[in-house]
Amino acid sequence: MDISVLWRALTSGHLVITWLLLAVITGGRTQHTCNQCDCTISDPDNGEKAIINVKPKCLEGQITWLSSYGAIRLELNPQHAGEYRYCVRVQSENIKTIVSQEVLSRTHGNYKLKIVNDVEVRLSPLFTTRGRGREFCISGSDPIHLYMETERSAEDTGVARVKVFYDMEKTSSSLRYSPMEECRPCTDRELLRAYCTSDFVAVGSMDDVNHDDVEETSVIRVSVTRLISQKEAIFKKAENGWSRPHELKGGIHAPHRCGIRHGEGQFLFTGRVRLGRPVLQCAPRYEQWKSVFEMALLNDELECSYGS
């Protein structure tokens, strides 16, 4: 019997499987691999489906899964105590990916009734994706385990490949995370921190804003007149169409729920590369930023050396 089918049957909610039984069932069929930030994995060359255990050691990265016909068991463990927001984005090519979360339930022993301690695990379905996929997040203080299996139909042609982008971000333990937190304007202190620590910092204007209801994201097309820093090639010289000398073009993502609209004038764009794409963090108007920057210089509060 196919191991992924057996796993689903045992953990679908009608049957329960203990960790001891799981070890017996998957013995010799489970691969342990990928303990880096980014890595590439694949199913066995013999064509058999396998469950591949993935335990990344970083807070963010990506897993590229080639010949993806089996299943991945992804453990997200930040290694430090606290409240975290665990986010993934699954990108499936020529195959459908079904993502579930392992949920544990514990039975405490009773020596009088001769009941031993037991741990049971079920799969709780989260989402199914095909194509680019949207972001999915879970908040909590304990490590999470995600089970991802693929399903191929007669309509799927070409080589199956899945990319899993993951991100673990520590949140305030005193405040419950609000989805609208990402939409509020940055404070002056946050602006200064973003200017010095972001994956990209650029001055430019908005060309347009496109909203994607399926992926629940907005893409801001930007023309950059001054590139201050970028860790990856987010803003590039336009290959097609007309552009001014030394002008760079690029797209920045933001949550659809923020309702971002096109604005005139120059802005300072800052953000980080998250789940495989550049995400906006702070975007004050440039005149506002100049005022904050000059005050920081006056009070010796700027933590980096490059100019405004």
PDB file of N, CA, C and O in Angstrom, residues 171-242:
ATOM      1  N   THR A 171       6.993  37.341  17.855  1.00  0.00           N
ATOM      2  CA  THR A 171       6.029  38.411  18.094  1.00  0.00           C
ATOM      3  C   THR A 171       5.990  38.729  19.577  1.00  0.00           C
ATOM      4  O   THR A 171       6.519  37.991  20.410  1.00  0.00           O
ATOM      5  N   SER A 172       5.342  39.832  19.909  1.00  0.00           N
ATOM      6  CA  SER A 172       5.235  40.232  21.307  1.00  0.00           C
ATOM      7  C   SER A 172       4.356  39.258  22.068  1.00  0.00           C
ATOM      8  O   SER A 172       3.257  38.922  21.642  1.00  0.00           O
ATOM      9  N   SER A 173       4.848  38.783  23.202  1.00  0.00           N
ATOM     10  CA  SER A 173       4.070  37.838  24.014  1.00  0.00           C
ATOM     11  C   SER A 173       2.951  38.530  24.767  1.00  0.00           C
ATOM     12  O   SER A 173       2.001  37.886  25.210  1.00  0.00           O
ATOM     13  N   SER A 174       3.058  39.864  24.914  1.00  0.00           N
ATOM     14  CA  SER A 174       2.043  40.597  25.680  1.00  0.00           C
ATOM     15  C   SER A 174       0.865  41.031  24.825  1.00  0.00           C
ATOM     16  O   SER A 174      -0.198  41.359  25.334  1.00  0.00           O
ATOM     17  N   LEU A 175       1.059  41.046  23.499  1.00  0.00           N
ATOM     18  CA  LEU A 175      -0.003  41.492  22.605  1.00  0.00           C
ATOM     19  C   LEU A 175      -0.342  40.390  21.608  1.00  0.00           C
ATOM     20  O   LEU A 175       0.560  39.769  21.037  1.00  0.00           O
ATOM     21  N   ARG A 176      -1.594  40.171  21.365  1.00  0.00           N
ATOM     22  CA  ARG A 176      -2.014  39.203  20.379  1.00  0.00           C
ATOM     23  C   ARG A 176      -1.799  39.794  18.979  1.00  0.00           C
ATOM     24  O   ARG A 176      -2.106  40.949  18.739  1.00  0.00           O
ATOM     25  N   TYR A 177      -1.250  38.970  18.084  1.00  0.00           N
ATOM     26  CA  TYR A 177      -0.952  39.477  16.746  1.00  0.00           C
ATOM     27  C   TYR A 177      -2.230  39.890  16.025  1.00  0.00           C
ATOM     28  O   TYR A 177      -3.230  39.184  16.031  1.00  0.00           O
ATOM     29  N   SER A 178      -2.174  41.054  15.394  1.00  0.00           N
ATOM     30  CA  SER A 178      -3.300  41.544  14.602  1.00  0.00           C
ATOM     31  C   SER A 178      -2.885  41.601  13.139  1.00  0.00           C
ATOM     32  O   SER A 178      -1.818  42.153  12.815  1.00  0.00           O
ATOM     33  N   PRO A 179      -3.705  41.058  12.223  1.00  0.00           N
ATOM     34  CA  PRO A 179      -3.367  41.115  10.792  1.00  0.00           C
ATOM     35  C   PRO A 179      -3.199  42.536  10.275  1.00  0.00           C
ATOM     36  O   PRO A 179      -2.477  42.759   9.310  1.00  0.00           O
ATOM     37  N   MET A 180      -3.837  43.507  10.928  1.00  0.00           N
ATOM     38  CA  MET A 180      -3.743  44.898  10.484  1.00  0.00           C
ATOM     39  C   MET A 180      -2.468  45.578  10.972  1.00  0.00           C
ATOM     40  O   MET A 180      -2.202  46.718  10.610  1.00  0.00           O
ATOM     41  N   GLU A 181      -1.666  44.887  11.786  1.00  0.00           N
ATOM     42  CA  GLU A 181      -0.415  45.461  12.281  1.00  0.00           C
ATOM     43  C   GLU A 181       0.512  45.831  11.131  1.00  0.00           C
ATOM     44  O   GLU A 181       1.242  46.826  11.199  1.00  0.00           O
ATOM     45  N   GLU A 182       0.475  45.034  10.052  1.00  0.00           N
ATOM     46  CA  GLU A 182       1.342  45.282   8.900  1.00  0.00           C
ATOM     47  C   GLU A 182       0.889  46.499   8.082  1.00  0.00           C
ATOM     48  O   GLU A 182       1.627  46.938   7.191  1.00  0.00           O
ATOM     49  N   CYS A 183      -0.278  47.026   8.361  1.00  0.00           N
ATOM     50  CA  CYS A 183      -0.836  48.107   7.546  1.00  0.00           C
ATOM     51  C   CYS A 183      -0.623  49.494   8.140  1.00  0.00           C
ATOM     52  O   CYS A 183      -0.805  50.494   7.437  1.00  0.00           O
ATOM     53  N   ARG A 184      -0.274  49.576   9.407  1.00  0.00           N
ATOM     54  CA  ARG A 184      -0.144  50.901  10.036  1.00  0.00           C
ATOM     55  C   ARG A 184       1.145  51.581   9.591  1.00  0.00           C
ATOM     56  O   ARG A 184       2.140  50.923   9.258  1.00  0.00           O
ATOM     57  N   PRO A 185       1.173  52.934   9.604  1.00  0.00           N
ATOM     58  CA  PRO A 185       2.403  53.664   9.267  1.00  0.00           C
ATOM     59  C   PRO A 185       3.499  53.387  10.297  1.00  0.00           C
ATOM     60  O   PRO A 185       3.215  53.152  11.476  1.00  0.00           O
ATOM     61  N   CYS A 186       4.741  53.430   9.861  1.00  0.00           N
ATOM     62  CA  CYS A 186       5.869  53.211  10.757  1.00  0.00           C
ATOM     63  C   CYS A 186       6.112  54.450  11.620  1.00  0.00           C
ATOM     64  O   CYS A 186       5.923  55.583  11.173  1.00  0.00           O
ATOM     65  N   THR A 187       6.530  54.227  12.853  1.00  0.00           N
ATOM     66  CA  THR A 187       6.938  55.331  13.718  1.00  0.00           C
ATOM     67  C   THR A 187       8.319  55.820  13.262  1.00  0.00           C
ATOM     68  O   THR A 187       9.005  55.163  12.464  1.00  0.00           O
ATOM     69  N   ASP A 188       8.741  56.960  13.792  1.00  0.00           N
ATOM     70  CA  ASP A 188      10.061  57.484  13.429  1.00  0.00           C
ATOM     71  C   ASP A 188      11.163  56.504  13.807  1.00  0.00           C
ATOM     72  O   ASP A 188      12.125  56.310  13.047  1.00  0.00           O
ATOM     73  N   ARG A 189      11.045  55.891  14.961  1.00  0.00           N
ATOM     74  CA  ARG A 189      12.053  54.924  15.399  1.00  0.00           C
ATOM     75  C   ARG A 189      12.071  53.705  14.472  1.00  0.00           C
ATOM     76  O   ARG A 189      13.141  53.187  14.125  1.00  0.00           O
ATOM     77  N   GLU A 190      10.884  53.246  14.080  1.00  0.00           N
ATOM     78  CA  GLU A 190      10.810  52.108  13.158  1.00  0.00           C
ATOM     79  C   GLU A 190      11.381  52.477  11.790  1.00  0.00           C
ATOM     80  O   GLU A 190      12.007  51.637  11.123  1.00  0.00           O
ATOM     81  N   LEU A 191      11.167  53.713  11.358  1.00  0.00           N
ATOM     82  CA  LEU A 191      11.733  54.177  10.083  1.00  0.00           C
ATOM     83  C   LEU A 191      13.254  54.115  10.108  1.00  0.00           C
ATOM     84  O   LEU A 191      13.889  53.630   9.160  1.00  0.00           O
ATOM     85  N   LEU A 192      13.855  54.601  11.192  1.00  0.00           N
ATOM     86  CA  LEU A 192      15.314  54.599  11.301  1.00  0.00           C
ATOM     87  C   LEU A 192      15.857  53.180  11.326  1.00  0.00           C
ATOM     88  O   LEU A 192      16.888  52.885  10.713  1.00  0.00           O
ATOM     89  N   ARG A 193      15.173  52.286  12.047  1.00  0.00           N
ATOM     90  CA  ARG A 193      15.611  50.890  12.104  1.00  0.00           C
ATOM     91  C   ARG A 193      15.471  50.227  10.743  1.00  0.00           C
ATOM     92  O   ARG A 193      16.374  49.501  10.291  1.00  0.00           O
ATOM     93  N   ALA A 194      14.350  50.485  10.058  1.00  0.00           N
ATOM     94  CA  ALA A 194      14.134  49.889   8.742  1.00  0.00           C
ATOM     95  C   ALA A 194      15.160  50.393   7.735  1.00  0.00           C
ATOM     96  O   ALA A 194      15.648  49.636   6.893  1.00  0.00           O
ATOM     97  N   TYR A 195      15.503  51.667   7.820  1.00  0.00           N
ATOM     98  CA  TYR A 195      16.480  52.259   6.902  1.00  0.00           C
ATOM     99  C   TYR A 195      17.836  51.558   7.008  1.00  0.00           C
ATOM    100  O   TYR A 195      18.528  51.359   6.011  1.00  0.00           O
ATOM    101  N   CYS A 196      18.204  51.156   8.219  1.00  0.00           N
ATOM    102  CA  CYS A 196      19.528  50.560   8.444  1.00  0.00           C
ATOM    103  C   CYS A 196      19.535  49.038   8.350  1.00  0.00           C
ATOM    104  O   CYS A 196      20.606  48.446   8.159  1.00  0.00           O
ATOM    105  N   THR A 197      18.398  48.369   8.487  1.00  0.00           N
ATOM    106  CA  THR A 197      18.410  46.904   8.575  1.00  0.00           C
ATOM    107  C   THR A 197      17.611  46.200   7.473  1.00  0.00           C
ATOM    108  O   THR A 197      17.654  44.975   7.392  1.00  0.00           O
ATOM    109  N   SER A 198      16.905  46.940   6.626  1.00  0.00           N
ATOM    110  CA  SER A 198      16.043  46.307   5.626  1.00  0.00           C
ATOM    111  C   SER A 198      16.853  45.617   4.533  1.00  0.00           C
ATOM    112  O   SER A 198      18.024  45.941   4.284  1.00  0.00           O
ATOM    113  N   ASP A 199      16.226  44.666   3.864  1.00  0.00           N
ATOM    114  CA  ASP A 199      16.851  43.975   2.732  1.00  0.00           C
ATOM    115  C   ASP A 199      16.935  44.886   1.514  1.00  0.00           C
ATOM    116  O   ASP A 199      17.761  44.667   0.632  1.00  0.00           O
ATOM    117  N   PHE A 200      16.062  45.871   1.441  1.00  0.00           N
ATOM    118  CA  PHE A 200      16.144  46.852   0.357  1.00  0.00           C
ATOM    119  C   PHE A 200      15.700  48.223   0.859  1.00  0.00           C
ATOM    120  O   PHE A 200      14.789  48.338   1.685  1.00  0.00           O
ATOM    121  N   VAL A 201      16.389  49.261   0.378  1.00  0.00           N
ATOM    122  CA  VAL A 201      16.065  50.652   0.697  1.00  0.00           C
ATOM    123  C   VAL A 201      16.242  51.443  -0.592  1.00  0.00           C
ATOM    124  O   VAL A 201      17.315  51.423  -1.199  1.00  0.00           O
ATOM    125  N   ALA A 202      15.192  52.133  -1.022  1.00  0.00           N
ATOM    126  CA  ALA A 202      15.265  52.856  -2.292  1.00  0.00           C
ATOM    127  C   ALA A 202      14.340  54.063  -2.267  1.00  0.00           C
ATOM    128  O   ALA A 202      13.325  54.081  -1.568  1.00  0.00           O
ATOM    129  N   VAL A 203      14.703  55.070  -3.047  1.00  0.00           N
ATOM    130  CA  VAL A 203      13.871  56.257  -3.233  1.00  0.00           C
ATOM    131  C   VAL A 203      13.287  56.190  -4.636  1.00  0.00           C
ATOM    132  O   VAL A 203      13.999  55.930  -5.611  1.00  0.00           O
ATOM    133  N   GLY A 204      11.979  56.398  -4.738  1.00  0.00           N
ATOM    134  CA  GLY A 204      11.360  56.329  -6.050  1.00  0.00           C
ATOM    135  C   GLY A 204       9.890  56.679  -6.010  1.00  0.00           C
ATOM    136  O   GLY A 204       9.386  57.191  -5.005  1.00  0.00           O
ATOM    137  N   SER A 205       9.205  56.369  -7.090  1.00  0.00           N
ATOM    138  CA  SER A 205       7.783  56.696  -7.215  1.00  0.00           C
ATOM    139  C   SER A 205       7.000  55.448  -7.619  1.00  0.00           C
ATOM    140  O   SER A 205       7.565  54.472  -8.129  1.00  0.00           O
ATOM    141  N   MET A 206       5.692  55.493  -7.387  1.00  0.00           N
ATOM    142  CA  MET A 206       4.811  54.388  -7.774  1.00  0.00           C
ATOM    143  C   MET A 206       4.410  54.520  -9.237  1.00  0.00           C
ATOM    144  O   MET A 206       3.965  55.581  -9.669  1.00  0.00           O
ATOM    145  N   ASP A 207       4.558  53.419  -9.986  1.00  0.00           N
ATOM    146  CA  ASP A 207       4.030  53.391 -11.352  1.00  0.00           C
ATOM    147  C   ASP A 207       2.559  52.984 -11.336  1.00  0.00           C
ATOM    148  O   ASP A 207       1.721  53.619 -11.963  1.00  0.00           O
ATOM    149  N   ASP A 208       2.259  51.906 -10.631  1.00  0.00           N
ATOM    150  CA  ASP A 208       0.877  51.447 -10.473  1.00  0.00           C
ATOM    151  C   ASP A 208       0.810  50.443  -9.334  1.00  0.00           C
ATOM    152  O   ASP A 208       1.833  50.010  -8.800  1.00  0.00           O
ATOM    153  N   VAL A 209      -0.409  50.086  -8.955  1.00  0.00           N
ATOM    154  CA  VAL A 209      -0.654  49.093  -7.903  1.00  0.00           C
ATOM    155  C   VAL A 209      -1.658  48.079  -8.432  1.00  0.00           C
ATOM    156  O   VAL A 209      -2.759  48.445  -8.868  1.00  0.00           O
ATOM    157  N   ASN A 210      -1.270  46.795  -8.429  1.00  0.00           N
ATOM    158  CA  ASN A 210      -2.144  45.722  -8.887  1.00  0.00           C
ATOM    159  C   ASN A 210      -2.538  44.839  -7.705  1.00  0.00           C
ATOM    160  O   ASN A 210      -1.684  44.466  -6.888  1.00  0.00           O
ATOM    161  N   HIS A 211      -3.829  44.501  -7.639  1.00  0.00           N
ATOM    162  CA  HIS A 211      -4.347  43.699  -6.531  1.00  0.00           C
ATOM    163  C   HIS A 211      -4.684  42.289  -7.027  1.00  0.00           C
ATOM    164  O   HIS A 211      -5.348  42.125  -8.050  1.00  0.00           O
ATOM    165  N   ASP A 212      -4.207  41.288  -6.298  1.00  0.00           N
ATOM    166  CA  ASP A 212      -4.464  39.886  -6.619  1.00  0.00           C
ATOM    167  C   ASP A 212      -5.346  39.303  -5.522  1.00  0.00           C
ATOM    168  O   ASP A 212      -4.889  39.055  -4.398  1.00  0.00           O
ATOM    169  N   ASP A 213      -6.638  39.103  -5.839  1.00  0.00           N
ATOM    170  CA  ASP A 213      -7.579  38.605  -4.844  1.00  0.00           C
ATOM    171  C   ASP A 213      -7.294  37.156  -4.461  1.00  0.00           C
ATOM    172  O   ASP A 213      -7.556  36.745  -3.328  1.00  0.00           O
ATOM    173  N   VAL A 214      -6.761  36.357  -5.394  1.00  0.00           N
ATOM    174  CA  VAL A 214      -6.501  34.941  -5.125  1.00  0.00           C
ATOM    175  C   VAL A 214      -5.345  34.785  -4.146  1.00  0.00           C
ATOM    176  O   VAL A 214      -5.435  34.067  -3.154  1.00  0.00           O
ATOM    177  N   GLU A 215      -4.234  35.472  -4.422  1.00  0.00           N
ATOM    178  CA  GLU A 215      -3.066  35.377  -3.543  1.00  0.00           C
ATOM    179  C   GLU A 215      -3.157  36.341  -2.356  1.00  0.00           C
ATOM    180  O   GLU A 215      -2.291  36.326  -1.474  1.00  0.00           O
ATOM    181  N   GLU A 216      -4.192  37.193  -2.348  1.00  0.00           N
ATOM    182  CA  GLU A 216      -4.417  38.140  -1.258  1.00  0.00           C
ATOM    183  C   GLU A 216      -3.207  39.054  -1.057  1.00  0.00           C
ATOM    184  O   GLU A 216      -2.741  39.298   0.059  1.00  0.00           O
ATOM    185  N   THR A 217      -2.674  39.556  -2.159  1.00  0.00           N
ATOM    186  CA  THR A 217      -1.526  40.450  -2.108  1.00  0.00           C
ATOM    187  C   THR A 217      -1.706  41.590  -3.102  1.00  0.00           C
ATOM    188  O   THR A 217      -2.451  41.471  -4.076  1.00  0.00           O
ATOM    189  N   SER A 218      -1.046  42.705  -2.827  1.00  0.00           N
ATOM    190  CA  SER A 218      -0.989  43.834  -3.748  1.00  0.00           C
ATOM    191  C   SER A 218       0.458  44.010  -4.183  1.00  0.00           C
ATOM    192  O   SER A 218       1.374  43.887  -3.368  1.00  0.00           O
ATOM    193  N   VAL A 219       0.656  44.262  -5.468  1.00  0.00           N
ATOM    194  CA  VAL A 219       1.999  44.452  -6.002  1.00  0.00           C
ATOM    195  C   VAL A 219       2.156  45.909  -6.430  1.00  0.00           C
ATOM    196  O   VAL A 219       1.411  46.391  -7.286  1.00  0.00           O
ATOM    197  N   ILE A 220       3.117  46.589  -5.818  1.00  0.00           N
ATOM    198  CA  ILE A 220       3.401  47.987  -6.126  1.00  0.00           C
ATOM    199  C   ILE A 220       4.551  48.024  -7.120  1.00  0.00           C
ATOM    200  O   ILE A 220       5.667  47.590  -6.801  1.00  0.00           O
ATOM    201  N   ARG A 221       4.292  48.519  -8.328  1.00  0.00           N
ATOM    202  CA  ARG A 221       5.341  48.670  -9.332  1.00  0.00           C
ATOM    203  C   ARG A 221       6.037  50.014  -9.095  1.00  0.00           C
ATOM    204  O   ARG A 221       5.385  51.054  -9.047  1.00  0.00           O
ATOM    205  N   VAL A 222       7.359  49.950  -8.957  1.00  0.00           N
ATOM    206  CA  VAL A 222       8.123  51.119  -8.520  1.00  0.00           C
ATOM    207  C   VAL A 222       9.192  51.483  -9.542  1.00  0.00           C
ATOM    208  O   VAL A 222       9.849  50.603 -10.115  1.00  0.00           O
ATOM    209  N   SER A 223       9.359  52.780  -9.780  1.00  0.00           N
ATOM    210  CA  SER A 223      10.498  53.313 -10.529  1.00  0.00           C
ATOM    211  C   SER A 223      11.460  53.932  -9.521  1.00  0.00           C
ATOM    212  O   SER A 223      11.096  54.865  -8.790  1.00  0.00           O
ATOM    213  N   VAL A 224      12.667  53.401  -9.461  1.00  0.00           N
ATOM    214  CA  VAL A 224      13.651  53.821  -8.464  1.00  0.00           C
ATOM    215  C   VAL A 224      14.595  54.854  -9.077  1.00  0.00           C
ATOM    216  O   VAL A 224      15.245  54.588 -10.092  1.00  0.00           O
ATOM    217  N   THR A 225      14.677  56.012  -8.450  1.00  0.00           N
ATOM    218  CA  THR A 225      15.598  57.056  -8.902  1.00  0.00           C
ATOM    219  C   THR A 225      16.892  57.046  -8.110  1.00  0.00           C
ATOM    220  O   THR A 225      17.914  57.558  -8.568  1.00  0.00           O
ATOM    221  N   ARG A 226      16.853  56.455  -6.913  1.00  0.00           N
ATOM    222  CA  ARG A 226      18.063  56.330  -6.116  1.00  0.00           C
ATOM    223  C   ARG A 226      18.009  55.045  -5.298  1.00  0.00           C
ATOM    224  O   ARG A 226      17.140  54.878  -4.444  1.00  0.00           O
ATOM    225  N   LEU A 227      18.916  54.128  -5.595  1.00  0.00           N
ATOM    226  CA  LEU A 227      19.002  52.866  -4.867  1.00  0.00           C
ATOM    227  C   LEU A 227      20.025  53.013  -3.750  1.00  0.00           C
ATOM    228  O   LEU A 227      21.208  53.246  -4.006  1.00  0.00           O
ATOM    229  N   ILE A 228      19.567  52.882  -2.513  1.00  0.00           N
ATOM    230  CA  ILE A 228      20.460  53.033  -1.362  1.00  0.00           C
ATOM    231  C   ILE A 228      21.091  51.697  -0.990  1.00  0.00           C
ATOM    232  O   ILE A 228      22.293  51.604  -0.764  1.00  0.00           O
ATOM    233  N   SER A 229      20.299  50.627  -0.972  1.00  0.00           N
ATOM    234  CA  SER A 229      20.841  49.292  -0.699  1.00  0.00           C
ATOM    235  C   SER A 229      19.821  48.239  -1.110  1.00  0.00           C
ATOM    236  O   SER A 229      18.612  48.465  -1.081  1.00  0.00           O
ATOM    237  N   GLN A 230      20.324  47.065  -1.491  1.00  0.00           N
ATOM    238  CA  GLN A 230      19.478  45.898  -1.715  1.00  0.00           C
ATOM    239  C   GLN A 230      20.363  44.649  -1.643  1.00  0.00           C
ATOM    240  O   GLN A 230      21.446  44.604  -2.205  1.00  0.00           O
ATOM    241  N   LYS A 231      19.872  43.639  -0.912  1.00  0.00           N
ATOM    242  CA  LYS A 231      20.631  42.399  -0.729  1.00  0.00           C
ATOM    243  C   LYS A 231      20.434  41.441  -1.895  1.00  0.00           C
ATOM    244  O   LYS A 231      21.258  40.563  -2.128  1.00  0.00           O
ATOM    245  N   GLU A 232      19.299  41.573  -2.593  1.00  0.00           N
ATOM    246  CA  GLU A 232      19.021  40.784  -3.782  1.00  0.00           C
ATOM    247  C   GLU A 232      18.629  41.732  -4.910  1.00  0.00           C
ATOM    248  O   GLU A 232      18.287  42.889  -4.668  1.00  0.00           O
ATOM    249  N   ALA A 233      18.666  41.234  -6.119  1.00  0.00           N
ATOM    250  CA  ALA A 233      18.380  42.075  -7.289  1.00  0.00           C
ATOM    251  C   ALA A 233      16.876  42.278  -7.450  1.00  0.00           C
ATOM    252  O   ALA A 233      16.233  41.700  -8.324  1.00  0.00           O
ATOM    253  N   ILE A 234      16.313  43.113  -6.611  1.00  0.00           N
ATOM    254  CA  ILE A 234      14.878  43.404  -6.646  1.00  0.00           C
ATOM    255  C   ILE A 234      14.582  44.478  -7.689  1.00  0.00           C
ATOM    256  O   ILE A 234      13.654  44.368  -8.486  1.00  0.00           O
ATOM    257  N   PHE A 235      15.394  45.523  -7.685  1.00  0.00           N
ATOM    258  CA  PHE A 235      15.236  46.621  -8.631  1.00  0.00           C
ATOM    259  C   PHE A 235      16.303  46.491  -9.715  1.00  0.00           C
ATOM    260  O   PHE A 235      17.499  46.448  -9.416  1.00  0.00           O
ATOM    261  N   LYS A 236      15.866  46.439 -10.976  1.00  0.00           N
ATOM    262  CA  LYS A 236      16.774  46.210 -12.092  1.00  0.00           C
ATOM    263  C   LYS A 236      16.496  47.216 -13.209  1.00  0.00           C
ATOM    264  O   LYS A 236      15.445  47.851 -13.249  1.00  0.00           O
ATOM    265  N   LYS A 237      17.451  47.302 -14.116  1.00  0.00           N
ATOM    266  CA  LYS A 237      17.262  48.090 -15.317  1.00  0.00           C
ATOM    267  C   LYS A 237      16.160  47.454 -16.154  1.00  0.00           C
ATOM    268  O   LYS A 237      16.156  46.245 -16.385  1.00  0.00           O
ATOM    269  N   ALA A 238      15.193  48.247 -16.609  1.00  0.00           N
ATOM    270  CA  ALA A 238      14.077  47.711 -17.399  1.00  0.00           C
ATOM    271  C   ALA A 238      14.592  47.124 -18.709  1.00  0.00           C
ATOM    272  O   ALA A 238      15.344  47.771 -19.439  1.00  0.00           O
ATOM    273  N   GLU A 239      14.185  45.865 -18.989  1.00  0.00           N
ATOM    274  CA  GLU A 239      14.611  45.213 -20.226  1.00  0.00           C
ATOM    275  C   GLU A 239      13.760  45.643 -21.413  1.00  0.00           C
ATOM    276  O   GLU A 239      14.241  45.728 -22.538  1.00  0.00           O
ATOM    277  N   ASN A 240      12.491  45.898 -21.167  1.00  0.00           N
ATOM    278  CA  ASN A 240      11.579  46.316 -22.236  1.00  0.00           C
ATOM    279  C   ASN A 240      10.964  47.667 -21.892  1.00  0.00           C
ATOM    280  O   ASN A 240      10.740  47.996 -20.730  1.00  0.00           O
ATOM    281  N   GLY A 241      10.680  48.440 -22.905  1.00  0.00           N
ATOM    282  CA  GLY A 241      10.044  49.727 -22.690  1.00  0.00           C
ATOM    283  C   GLY A 241      11.042  50.822 -22.386  1.00  0.00           C
ATOM    284  O   GLY A 241      12.236  50.598 -22.218  1.00  0.00           O
ATOM    285  N   TRP A 242      10.527  52.040 -22.310  1.00  0.00           N
ATOM    286  CA  TRP A 242      11.372  53.212 -22.109  1.00  0.00           C
ATOM    287  C   TRP A 242      11.564  53.475 -20.634  1.00  0.00           C
ATOM    288  O   TRP A 242      10.662  53.310 -19.809  1.00  0.00           O
TER     289      TRP A 242
END
